[in-house]
PDB file of C-alpha atoms in Angstrom:
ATOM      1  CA  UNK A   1       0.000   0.000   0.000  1.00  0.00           C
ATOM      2  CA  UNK A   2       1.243   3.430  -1.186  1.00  0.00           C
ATOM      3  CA  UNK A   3       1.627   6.071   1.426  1.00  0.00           C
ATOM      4  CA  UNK A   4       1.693   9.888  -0.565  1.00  0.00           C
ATOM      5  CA  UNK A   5       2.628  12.566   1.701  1.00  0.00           C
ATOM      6  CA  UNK A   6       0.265  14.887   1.801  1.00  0.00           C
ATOM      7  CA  UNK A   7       2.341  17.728   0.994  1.00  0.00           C
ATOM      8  CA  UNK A   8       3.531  16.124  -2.403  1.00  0.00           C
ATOM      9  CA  UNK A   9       0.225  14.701  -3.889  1.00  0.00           C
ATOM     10  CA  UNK A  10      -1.518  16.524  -6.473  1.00  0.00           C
ATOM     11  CA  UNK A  11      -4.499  18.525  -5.374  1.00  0.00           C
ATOM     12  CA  UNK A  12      -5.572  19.681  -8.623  1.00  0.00           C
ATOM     13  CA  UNK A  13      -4.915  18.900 -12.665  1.00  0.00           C
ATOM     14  CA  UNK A  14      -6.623  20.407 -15.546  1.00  0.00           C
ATOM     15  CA  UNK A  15      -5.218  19.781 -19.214  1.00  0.00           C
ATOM     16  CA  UNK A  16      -6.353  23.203 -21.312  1.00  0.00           C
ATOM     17  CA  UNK A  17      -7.295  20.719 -23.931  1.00  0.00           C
ATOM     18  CA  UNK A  18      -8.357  22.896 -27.273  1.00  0.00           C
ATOM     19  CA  UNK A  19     -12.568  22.948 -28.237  1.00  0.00           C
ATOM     20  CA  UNK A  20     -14.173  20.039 -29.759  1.00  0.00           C
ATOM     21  CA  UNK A  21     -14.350  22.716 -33.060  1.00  0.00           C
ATOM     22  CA  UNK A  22     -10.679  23.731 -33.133  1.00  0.00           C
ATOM     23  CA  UNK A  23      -9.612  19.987 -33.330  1.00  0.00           C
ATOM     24  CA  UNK A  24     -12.382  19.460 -36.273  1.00  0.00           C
ATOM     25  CA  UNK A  25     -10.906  22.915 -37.507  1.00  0.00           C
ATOM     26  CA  UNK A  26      -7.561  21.501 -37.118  1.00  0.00           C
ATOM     27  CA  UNK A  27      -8.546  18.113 -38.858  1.00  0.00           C
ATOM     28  CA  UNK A  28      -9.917  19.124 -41.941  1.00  0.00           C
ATOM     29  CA  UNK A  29      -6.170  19.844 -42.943  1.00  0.00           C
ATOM     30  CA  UNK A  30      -6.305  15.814 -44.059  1.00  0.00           C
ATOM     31  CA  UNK A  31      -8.662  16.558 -46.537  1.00  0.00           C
ATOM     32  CA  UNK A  32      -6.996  19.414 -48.280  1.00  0.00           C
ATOM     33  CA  UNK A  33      -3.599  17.150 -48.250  1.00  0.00           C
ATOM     34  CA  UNK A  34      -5.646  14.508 -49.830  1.00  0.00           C
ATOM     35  CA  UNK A  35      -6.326  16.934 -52.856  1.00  0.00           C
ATOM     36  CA  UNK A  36      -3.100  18.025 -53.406  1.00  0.00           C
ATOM     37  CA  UNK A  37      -1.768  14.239 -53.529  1.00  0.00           C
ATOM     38  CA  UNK A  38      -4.295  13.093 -55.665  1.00  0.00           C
ATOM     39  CA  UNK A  39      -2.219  13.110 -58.554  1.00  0.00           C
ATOM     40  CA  UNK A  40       0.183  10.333 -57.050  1.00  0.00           C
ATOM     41  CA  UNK A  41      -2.937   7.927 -55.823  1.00  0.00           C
ATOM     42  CA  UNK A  42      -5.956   7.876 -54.683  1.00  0.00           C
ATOM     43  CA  UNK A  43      -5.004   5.156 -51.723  1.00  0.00           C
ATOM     44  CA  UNK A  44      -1.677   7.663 -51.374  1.00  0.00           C
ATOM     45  CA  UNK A  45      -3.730  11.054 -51.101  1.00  0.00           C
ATOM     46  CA  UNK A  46      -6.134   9.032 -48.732  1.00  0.00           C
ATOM     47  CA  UNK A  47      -3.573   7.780 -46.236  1.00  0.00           C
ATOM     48  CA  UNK A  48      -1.710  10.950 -46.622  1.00  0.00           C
ATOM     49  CA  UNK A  49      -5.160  13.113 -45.738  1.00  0.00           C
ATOM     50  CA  UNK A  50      -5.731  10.498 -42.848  1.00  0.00           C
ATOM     51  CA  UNK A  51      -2.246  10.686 -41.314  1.00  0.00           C
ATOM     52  CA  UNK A  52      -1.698  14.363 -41.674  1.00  0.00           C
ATOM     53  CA  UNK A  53      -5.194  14.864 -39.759  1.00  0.00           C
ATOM     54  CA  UNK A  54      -4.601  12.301 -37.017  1.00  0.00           C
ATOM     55  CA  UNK A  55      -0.831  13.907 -36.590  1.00  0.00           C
ATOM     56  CA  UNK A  56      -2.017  17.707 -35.929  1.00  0.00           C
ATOM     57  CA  UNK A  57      -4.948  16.743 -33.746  1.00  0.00           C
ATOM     58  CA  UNK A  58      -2.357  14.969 -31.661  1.00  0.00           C
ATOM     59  CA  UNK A  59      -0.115  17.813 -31.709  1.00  0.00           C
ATOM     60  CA  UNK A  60      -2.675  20.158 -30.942  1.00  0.00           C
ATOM     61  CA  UNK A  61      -3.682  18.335 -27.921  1.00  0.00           C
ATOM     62  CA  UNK A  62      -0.106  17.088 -26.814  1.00  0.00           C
ATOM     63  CA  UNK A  63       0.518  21.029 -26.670  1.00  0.00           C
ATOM     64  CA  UNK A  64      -1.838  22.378 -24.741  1.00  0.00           C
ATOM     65  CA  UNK A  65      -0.663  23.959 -21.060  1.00  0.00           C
ATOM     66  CA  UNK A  66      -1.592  21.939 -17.716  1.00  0.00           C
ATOM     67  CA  UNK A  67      -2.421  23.927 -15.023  1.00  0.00           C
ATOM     68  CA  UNK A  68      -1.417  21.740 -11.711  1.00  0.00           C
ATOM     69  CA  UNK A  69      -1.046  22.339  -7.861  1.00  0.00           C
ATOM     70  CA  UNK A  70       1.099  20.067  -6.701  1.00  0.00           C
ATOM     71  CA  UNK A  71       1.993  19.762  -2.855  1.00  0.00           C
ATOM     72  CA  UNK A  72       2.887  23.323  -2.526  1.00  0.00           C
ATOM     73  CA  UNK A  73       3.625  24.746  -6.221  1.00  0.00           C
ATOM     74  CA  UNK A  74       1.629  25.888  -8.525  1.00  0.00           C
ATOM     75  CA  UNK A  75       2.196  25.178 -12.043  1.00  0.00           C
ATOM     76  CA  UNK A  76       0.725  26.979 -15.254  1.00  0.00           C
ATOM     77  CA  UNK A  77       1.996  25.952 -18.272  1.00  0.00           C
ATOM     78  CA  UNK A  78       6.003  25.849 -18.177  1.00  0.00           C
ATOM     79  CA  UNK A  79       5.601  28.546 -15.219  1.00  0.00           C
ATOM     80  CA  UNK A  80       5.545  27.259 -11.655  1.00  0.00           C
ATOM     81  CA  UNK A  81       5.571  29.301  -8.446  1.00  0.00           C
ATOM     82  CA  UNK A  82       5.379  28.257  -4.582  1.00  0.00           C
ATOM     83  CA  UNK A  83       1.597  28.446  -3.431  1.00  0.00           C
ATOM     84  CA  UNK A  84       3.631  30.255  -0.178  1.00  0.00           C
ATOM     85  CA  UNK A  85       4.060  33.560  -2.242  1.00  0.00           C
ATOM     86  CA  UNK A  86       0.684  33.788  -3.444  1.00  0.00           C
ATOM     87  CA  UNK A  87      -1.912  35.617  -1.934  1.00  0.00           C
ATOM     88  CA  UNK A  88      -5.785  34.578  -1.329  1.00  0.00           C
ATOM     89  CA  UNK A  89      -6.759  33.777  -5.134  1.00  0.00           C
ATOM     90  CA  UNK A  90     -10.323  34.981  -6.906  1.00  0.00           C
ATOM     91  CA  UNK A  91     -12.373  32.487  -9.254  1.00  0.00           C
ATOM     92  CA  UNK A  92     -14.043  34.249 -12.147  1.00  0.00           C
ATOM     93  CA  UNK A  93     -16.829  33.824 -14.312  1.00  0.00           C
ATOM     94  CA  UNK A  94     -19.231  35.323 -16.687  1.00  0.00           C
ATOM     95  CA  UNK A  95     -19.011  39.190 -17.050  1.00  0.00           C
ATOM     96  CA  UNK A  96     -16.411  39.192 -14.672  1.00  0.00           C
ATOM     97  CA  UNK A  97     -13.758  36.771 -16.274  1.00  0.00           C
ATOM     98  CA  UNK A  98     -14.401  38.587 -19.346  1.00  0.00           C
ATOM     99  CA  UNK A  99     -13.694  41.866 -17.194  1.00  0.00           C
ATOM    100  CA  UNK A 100     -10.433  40.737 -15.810  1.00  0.00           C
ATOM    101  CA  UNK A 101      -9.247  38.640 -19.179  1.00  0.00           C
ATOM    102  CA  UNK A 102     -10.052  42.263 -21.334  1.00  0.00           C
ATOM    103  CA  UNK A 103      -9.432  45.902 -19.959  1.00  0.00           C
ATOM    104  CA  UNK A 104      -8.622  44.105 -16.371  1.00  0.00           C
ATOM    105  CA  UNK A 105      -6.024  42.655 -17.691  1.00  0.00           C
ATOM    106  CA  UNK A 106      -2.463  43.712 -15.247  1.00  0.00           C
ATOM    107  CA  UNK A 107       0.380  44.663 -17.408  1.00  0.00           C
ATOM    108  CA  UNK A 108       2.716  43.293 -15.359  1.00  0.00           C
ATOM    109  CA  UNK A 109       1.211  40.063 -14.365  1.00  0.00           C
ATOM    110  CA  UNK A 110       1.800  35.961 -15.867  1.00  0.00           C
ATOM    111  CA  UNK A 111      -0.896  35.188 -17.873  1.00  0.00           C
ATOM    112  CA  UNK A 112      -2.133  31.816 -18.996  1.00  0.00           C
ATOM    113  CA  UNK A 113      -5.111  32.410 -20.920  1.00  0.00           C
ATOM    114  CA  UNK A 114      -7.008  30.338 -23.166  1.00  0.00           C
ATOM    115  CA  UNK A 115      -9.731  31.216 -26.026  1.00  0.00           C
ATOM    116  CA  UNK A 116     -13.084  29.257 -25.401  1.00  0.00           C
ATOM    117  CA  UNK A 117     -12.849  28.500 -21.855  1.00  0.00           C
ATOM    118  CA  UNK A 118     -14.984  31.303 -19.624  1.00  0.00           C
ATOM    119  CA  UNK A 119     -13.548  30.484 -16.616  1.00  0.00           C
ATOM    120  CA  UNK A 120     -10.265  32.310 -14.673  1.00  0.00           C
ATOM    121  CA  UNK A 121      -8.479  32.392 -11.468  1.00  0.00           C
ATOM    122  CA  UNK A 122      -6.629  35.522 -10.838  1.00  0.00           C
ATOM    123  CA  UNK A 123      -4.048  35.157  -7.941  1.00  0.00           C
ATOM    124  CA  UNK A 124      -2.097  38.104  -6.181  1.00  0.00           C
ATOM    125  CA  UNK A 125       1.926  37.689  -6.196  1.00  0.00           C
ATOM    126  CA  UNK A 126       3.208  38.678  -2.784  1.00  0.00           C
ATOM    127  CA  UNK A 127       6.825  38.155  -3.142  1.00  0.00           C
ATOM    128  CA  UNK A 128       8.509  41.620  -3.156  1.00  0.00           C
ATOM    129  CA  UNK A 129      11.005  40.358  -4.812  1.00  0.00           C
ATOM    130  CA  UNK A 130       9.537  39.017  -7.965  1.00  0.00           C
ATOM    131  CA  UNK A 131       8.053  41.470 -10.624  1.00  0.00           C
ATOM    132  CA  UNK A 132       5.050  39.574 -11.800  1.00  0.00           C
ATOM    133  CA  UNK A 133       1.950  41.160  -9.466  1.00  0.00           C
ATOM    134  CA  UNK A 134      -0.487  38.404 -10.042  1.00  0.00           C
ATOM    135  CA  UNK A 135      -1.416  34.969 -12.304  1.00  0.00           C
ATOM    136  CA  UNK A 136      -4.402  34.796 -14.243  1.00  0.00           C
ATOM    137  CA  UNK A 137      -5.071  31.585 -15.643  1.00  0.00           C
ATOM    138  CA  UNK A 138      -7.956  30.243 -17.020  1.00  0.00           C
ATOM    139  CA  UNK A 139      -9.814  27.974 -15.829  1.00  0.00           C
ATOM    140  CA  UNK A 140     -13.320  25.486 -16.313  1.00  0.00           C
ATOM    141  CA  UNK A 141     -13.195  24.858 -12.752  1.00  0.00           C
ATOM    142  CA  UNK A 142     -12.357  28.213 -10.712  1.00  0.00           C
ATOM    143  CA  UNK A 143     -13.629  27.449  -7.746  1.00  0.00           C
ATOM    144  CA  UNK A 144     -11.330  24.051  -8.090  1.00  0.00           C
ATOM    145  CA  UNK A 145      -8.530  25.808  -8.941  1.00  0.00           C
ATOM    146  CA  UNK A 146      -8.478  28.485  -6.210  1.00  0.00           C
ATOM    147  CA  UNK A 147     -10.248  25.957  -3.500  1.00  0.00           C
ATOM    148  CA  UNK A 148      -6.849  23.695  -4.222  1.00  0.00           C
ATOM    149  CA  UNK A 149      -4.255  27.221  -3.883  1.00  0.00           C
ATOM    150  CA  UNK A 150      -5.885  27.829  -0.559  1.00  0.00           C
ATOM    151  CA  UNK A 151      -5.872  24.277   0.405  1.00  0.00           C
ATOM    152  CA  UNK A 152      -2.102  23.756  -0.647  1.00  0.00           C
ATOM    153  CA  UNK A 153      -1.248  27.534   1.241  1.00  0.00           C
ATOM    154  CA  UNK A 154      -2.707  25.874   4.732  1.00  0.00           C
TER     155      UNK A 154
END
């Protein structure tokens, strides 16, 4: 029987996987190889079409930024930061994600922000010493995300 310290399990993991219509957006690049190799094969311009599809849709989705709190670090993308110099963080949604994603936006803040998910978890930096004043990440569980920083911070 596995015993995980508590302080070094993962409380929270979200894969910013793209929309269900970028990856069909992203797919119908098969089709328009298929007509250009055409003129080698039909079988040829078919498996080409096929493979070239099924290769970007796995890119696409083997690129996409994890957002993570593990034991006490966040992690956003490549970006990682010790829960300790965060303050208390704020789970957006609606109006108000939109609000803090557009003209709310900090200039000097890390941002993680993805088109076509609503939700957002803005989180103060309280290290003097670093130059970043908050994250903002987004989010489709903000109240997960933020529930899991506070949880880690106690």
């Amino acid at each position: 029987m596995q015993n995980i310290d508590p302080d070094t399990r993962t409380r929270y993991r979200e894969r910013l996987s793209p929309s269900l219509w970028l990856l069909v957006t992203v797919a119908l690049a098969g089709p328009m190889v298929a007509l250009i190799a055409v003129p080698a094969g039909s079988t040829i311009a078919l498996v080409a079409g096929a493979a070239v599809s099924a290769l970007l849709v796995i890119a696409v989705i083997a690129v996409t930024p994890v957002v993570a709190v593990d034991g006490d670090v966040l992690s956003a993308g490549r970006a990682h930061i010790e829960v300790r110099h965060l303050g208390v963080p704020i789970a957006l949604t609606a109006e108000d994600a939109r609000q803090a994603r557009g003209p709310g936006l900090p200039a000097r803040g890390w941002h993680l922000i993805r088109g076509g998910i609503d939700g957002l978890v803005v989180v103060p930096n309280i290290d003097p010493d670093d130059p970043v004043d908050t994250w903002t990440i987004s989010t489709r569980t903000p109240d997960r995300l933020a529930a899991a920083i506070i949880a880690a911070q106690g």
